[in-house]
Short mmCIF file of C-alpha atoms and ligand atoms in Angstrom, two decimals:
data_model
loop_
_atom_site.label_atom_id
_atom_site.label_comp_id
_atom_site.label_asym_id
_atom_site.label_seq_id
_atom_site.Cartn_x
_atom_site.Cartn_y
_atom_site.Cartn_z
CA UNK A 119 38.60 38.42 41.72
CA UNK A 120 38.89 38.37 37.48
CA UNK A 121 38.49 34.99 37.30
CA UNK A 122 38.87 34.66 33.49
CA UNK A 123 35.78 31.91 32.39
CA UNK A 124 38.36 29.92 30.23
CA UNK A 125 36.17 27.34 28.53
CA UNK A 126 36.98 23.83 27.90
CA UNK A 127 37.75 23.21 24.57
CA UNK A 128 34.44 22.74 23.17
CA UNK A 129 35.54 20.56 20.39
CA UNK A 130 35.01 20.94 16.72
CA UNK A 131 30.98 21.13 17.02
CA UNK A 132 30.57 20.02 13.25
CA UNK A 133 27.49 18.09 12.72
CA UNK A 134 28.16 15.72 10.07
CA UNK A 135 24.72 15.16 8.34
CA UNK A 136 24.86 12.33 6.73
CA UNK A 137 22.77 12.39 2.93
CA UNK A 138 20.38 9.60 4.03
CA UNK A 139 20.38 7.30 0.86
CA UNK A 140 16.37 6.78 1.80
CA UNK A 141 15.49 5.67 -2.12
CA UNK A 142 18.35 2.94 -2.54
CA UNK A 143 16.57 -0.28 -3.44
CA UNK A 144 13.71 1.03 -5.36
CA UNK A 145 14.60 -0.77 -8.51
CA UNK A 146 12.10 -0.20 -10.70
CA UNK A 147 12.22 -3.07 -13.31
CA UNK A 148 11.52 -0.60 -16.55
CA UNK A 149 13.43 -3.36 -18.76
CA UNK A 150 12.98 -3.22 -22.37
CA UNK A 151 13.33 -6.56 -24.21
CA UNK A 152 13.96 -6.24 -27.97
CA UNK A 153 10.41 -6.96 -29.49
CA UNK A 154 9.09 -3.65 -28.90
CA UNK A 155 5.31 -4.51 -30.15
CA UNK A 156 2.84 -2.42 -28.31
CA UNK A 157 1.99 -4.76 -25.51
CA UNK A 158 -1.80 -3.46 -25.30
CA UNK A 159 -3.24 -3.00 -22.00
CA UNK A 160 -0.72 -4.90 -19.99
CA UNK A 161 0.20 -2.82 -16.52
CA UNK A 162 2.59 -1.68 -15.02
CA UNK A 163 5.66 -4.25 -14.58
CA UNK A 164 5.96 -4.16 -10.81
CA UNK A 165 9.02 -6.53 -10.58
CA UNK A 166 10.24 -9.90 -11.29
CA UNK A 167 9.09 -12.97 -10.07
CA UNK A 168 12.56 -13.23 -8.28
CA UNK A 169 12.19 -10.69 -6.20
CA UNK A 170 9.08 -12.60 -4.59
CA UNK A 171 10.53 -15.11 -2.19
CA UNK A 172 8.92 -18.24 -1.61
CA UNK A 173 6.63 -17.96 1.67
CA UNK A 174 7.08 -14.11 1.71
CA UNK A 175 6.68 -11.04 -0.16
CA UNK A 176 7.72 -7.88 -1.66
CA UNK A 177 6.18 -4.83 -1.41
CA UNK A 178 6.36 -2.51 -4.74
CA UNK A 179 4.90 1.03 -3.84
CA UNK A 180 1.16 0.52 -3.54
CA UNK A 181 1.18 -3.10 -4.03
CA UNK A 182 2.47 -5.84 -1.45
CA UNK A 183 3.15 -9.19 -3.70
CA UNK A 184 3.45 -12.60 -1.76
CA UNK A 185 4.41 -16.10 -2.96
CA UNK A 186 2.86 -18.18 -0.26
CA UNK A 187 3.22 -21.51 -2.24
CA UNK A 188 5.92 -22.01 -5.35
CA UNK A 189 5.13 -20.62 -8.40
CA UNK A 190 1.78 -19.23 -7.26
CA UNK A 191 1.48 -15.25 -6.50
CA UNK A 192 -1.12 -12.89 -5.13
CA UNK A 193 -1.18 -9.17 -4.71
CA UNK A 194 -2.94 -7.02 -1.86
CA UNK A 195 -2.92 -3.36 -1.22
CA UNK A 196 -0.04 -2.60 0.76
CA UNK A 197 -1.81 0.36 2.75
CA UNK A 198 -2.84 -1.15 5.81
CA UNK A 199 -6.68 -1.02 6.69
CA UNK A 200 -5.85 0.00 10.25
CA UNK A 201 -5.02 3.91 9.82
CA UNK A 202 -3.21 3.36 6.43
CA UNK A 203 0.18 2.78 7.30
CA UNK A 204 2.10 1.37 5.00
CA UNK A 205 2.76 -2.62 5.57
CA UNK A 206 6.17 -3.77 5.23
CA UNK A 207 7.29 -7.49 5.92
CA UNK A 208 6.53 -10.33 4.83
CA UNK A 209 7.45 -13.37 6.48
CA UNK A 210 6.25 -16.66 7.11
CA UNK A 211 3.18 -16.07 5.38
CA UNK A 212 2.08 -12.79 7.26
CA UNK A 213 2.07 -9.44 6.15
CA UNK A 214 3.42 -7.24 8.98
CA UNK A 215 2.11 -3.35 9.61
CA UNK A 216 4.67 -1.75 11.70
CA UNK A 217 2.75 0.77 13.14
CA UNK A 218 0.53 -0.97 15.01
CA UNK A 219 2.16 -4.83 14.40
CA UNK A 220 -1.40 -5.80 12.55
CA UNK A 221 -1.24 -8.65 10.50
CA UNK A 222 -2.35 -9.90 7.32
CA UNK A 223 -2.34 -13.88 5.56
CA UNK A 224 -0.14 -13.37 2.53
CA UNK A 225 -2.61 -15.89 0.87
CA UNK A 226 -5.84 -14.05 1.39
CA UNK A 227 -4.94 -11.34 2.80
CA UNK A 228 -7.52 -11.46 6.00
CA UNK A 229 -6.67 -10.26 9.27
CA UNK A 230 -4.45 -12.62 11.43
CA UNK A 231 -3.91 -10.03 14.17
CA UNK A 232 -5.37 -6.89 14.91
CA UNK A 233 -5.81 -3.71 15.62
CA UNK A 234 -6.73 -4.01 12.20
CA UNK A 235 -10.55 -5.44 11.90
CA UNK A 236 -10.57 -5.26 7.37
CA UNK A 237 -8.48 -7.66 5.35
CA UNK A 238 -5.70 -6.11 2.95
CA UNK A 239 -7.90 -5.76 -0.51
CA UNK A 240 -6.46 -8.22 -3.44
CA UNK A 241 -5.35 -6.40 -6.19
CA UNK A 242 -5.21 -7.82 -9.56
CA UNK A 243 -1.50 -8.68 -10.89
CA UNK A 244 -0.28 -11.02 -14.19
CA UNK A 245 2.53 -13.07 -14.25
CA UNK A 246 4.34 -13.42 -17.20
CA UNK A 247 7.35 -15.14 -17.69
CA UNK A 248 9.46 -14.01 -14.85
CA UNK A 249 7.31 -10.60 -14.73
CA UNK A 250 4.86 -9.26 -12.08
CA UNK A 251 2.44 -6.57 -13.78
CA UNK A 252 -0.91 -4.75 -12.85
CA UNK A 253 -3.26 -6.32 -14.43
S1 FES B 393 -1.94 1.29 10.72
FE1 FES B 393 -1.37 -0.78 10.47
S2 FES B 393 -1.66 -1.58 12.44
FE2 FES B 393 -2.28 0.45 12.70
#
């Protein structure tokens, strides 16, 4: 009894790996504007104020930045105090960790929901004109 093992056709086993385009939408706002004076001291420009919407937040690396009333920003640590995830929505005036769905007031940062028992520390930021720095 040869029984010949004839295969099915095992199709073209190609993995298509796709190049994950992971750092798309880290625009880092390195603008010069024609007066190039030394600005002295002034951080870091994380981003404009536009990128900040009202009643949410941006997070910029390190640095989560909220607008929880018009025109008025504050800046927290975006490393949650949990086990140091990093947080990652804002919305509705709550900073969100995903790992363990803690979460944060995007006006003072304090705990709204655990596992997390530590509010997000502030961190110090400038607004000028339509630009978010360090301070
Ligand atoms: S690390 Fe953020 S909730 Fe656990």
């Amino acid at each position: 009894m040869a029984s010949e093992s004839l295969h099915s056709v095992a199709g073209p086993a190609r993995r298509t790996v796709m190049a994950a385009a992971g750092a798309a939408g880290l625009a880092v706002a390195l603008t010069a504007c024609g007066s190039g004076d030394d600005s002295s001291g002034s951080g870091t420009v994380l981003g404009k104020t536009s990128d900040v919407p009202e009643g949410g937040g941006k997070i910029f690396g390190d640095v989560v930045v909220t607008q929880p009333t018009a025109g008025e920003f504050k800046a927290f640590s975006s490393k949650c105090t949990h086990q140091g995830c990093a947080v990652k929505d804002v919305k509705d005036g709550v900073i969100v960790c995903p790992c363990h769905d803690s979460r944060f007031s995007a006006t003072d940062g304090s705990v709204q929901k655990g596992p997390a028992t530590q509010p997000l520390p502030a961190e110090e930021i400038t607004v000028e004109g339509d630009e978010i720095r360090m301070a």
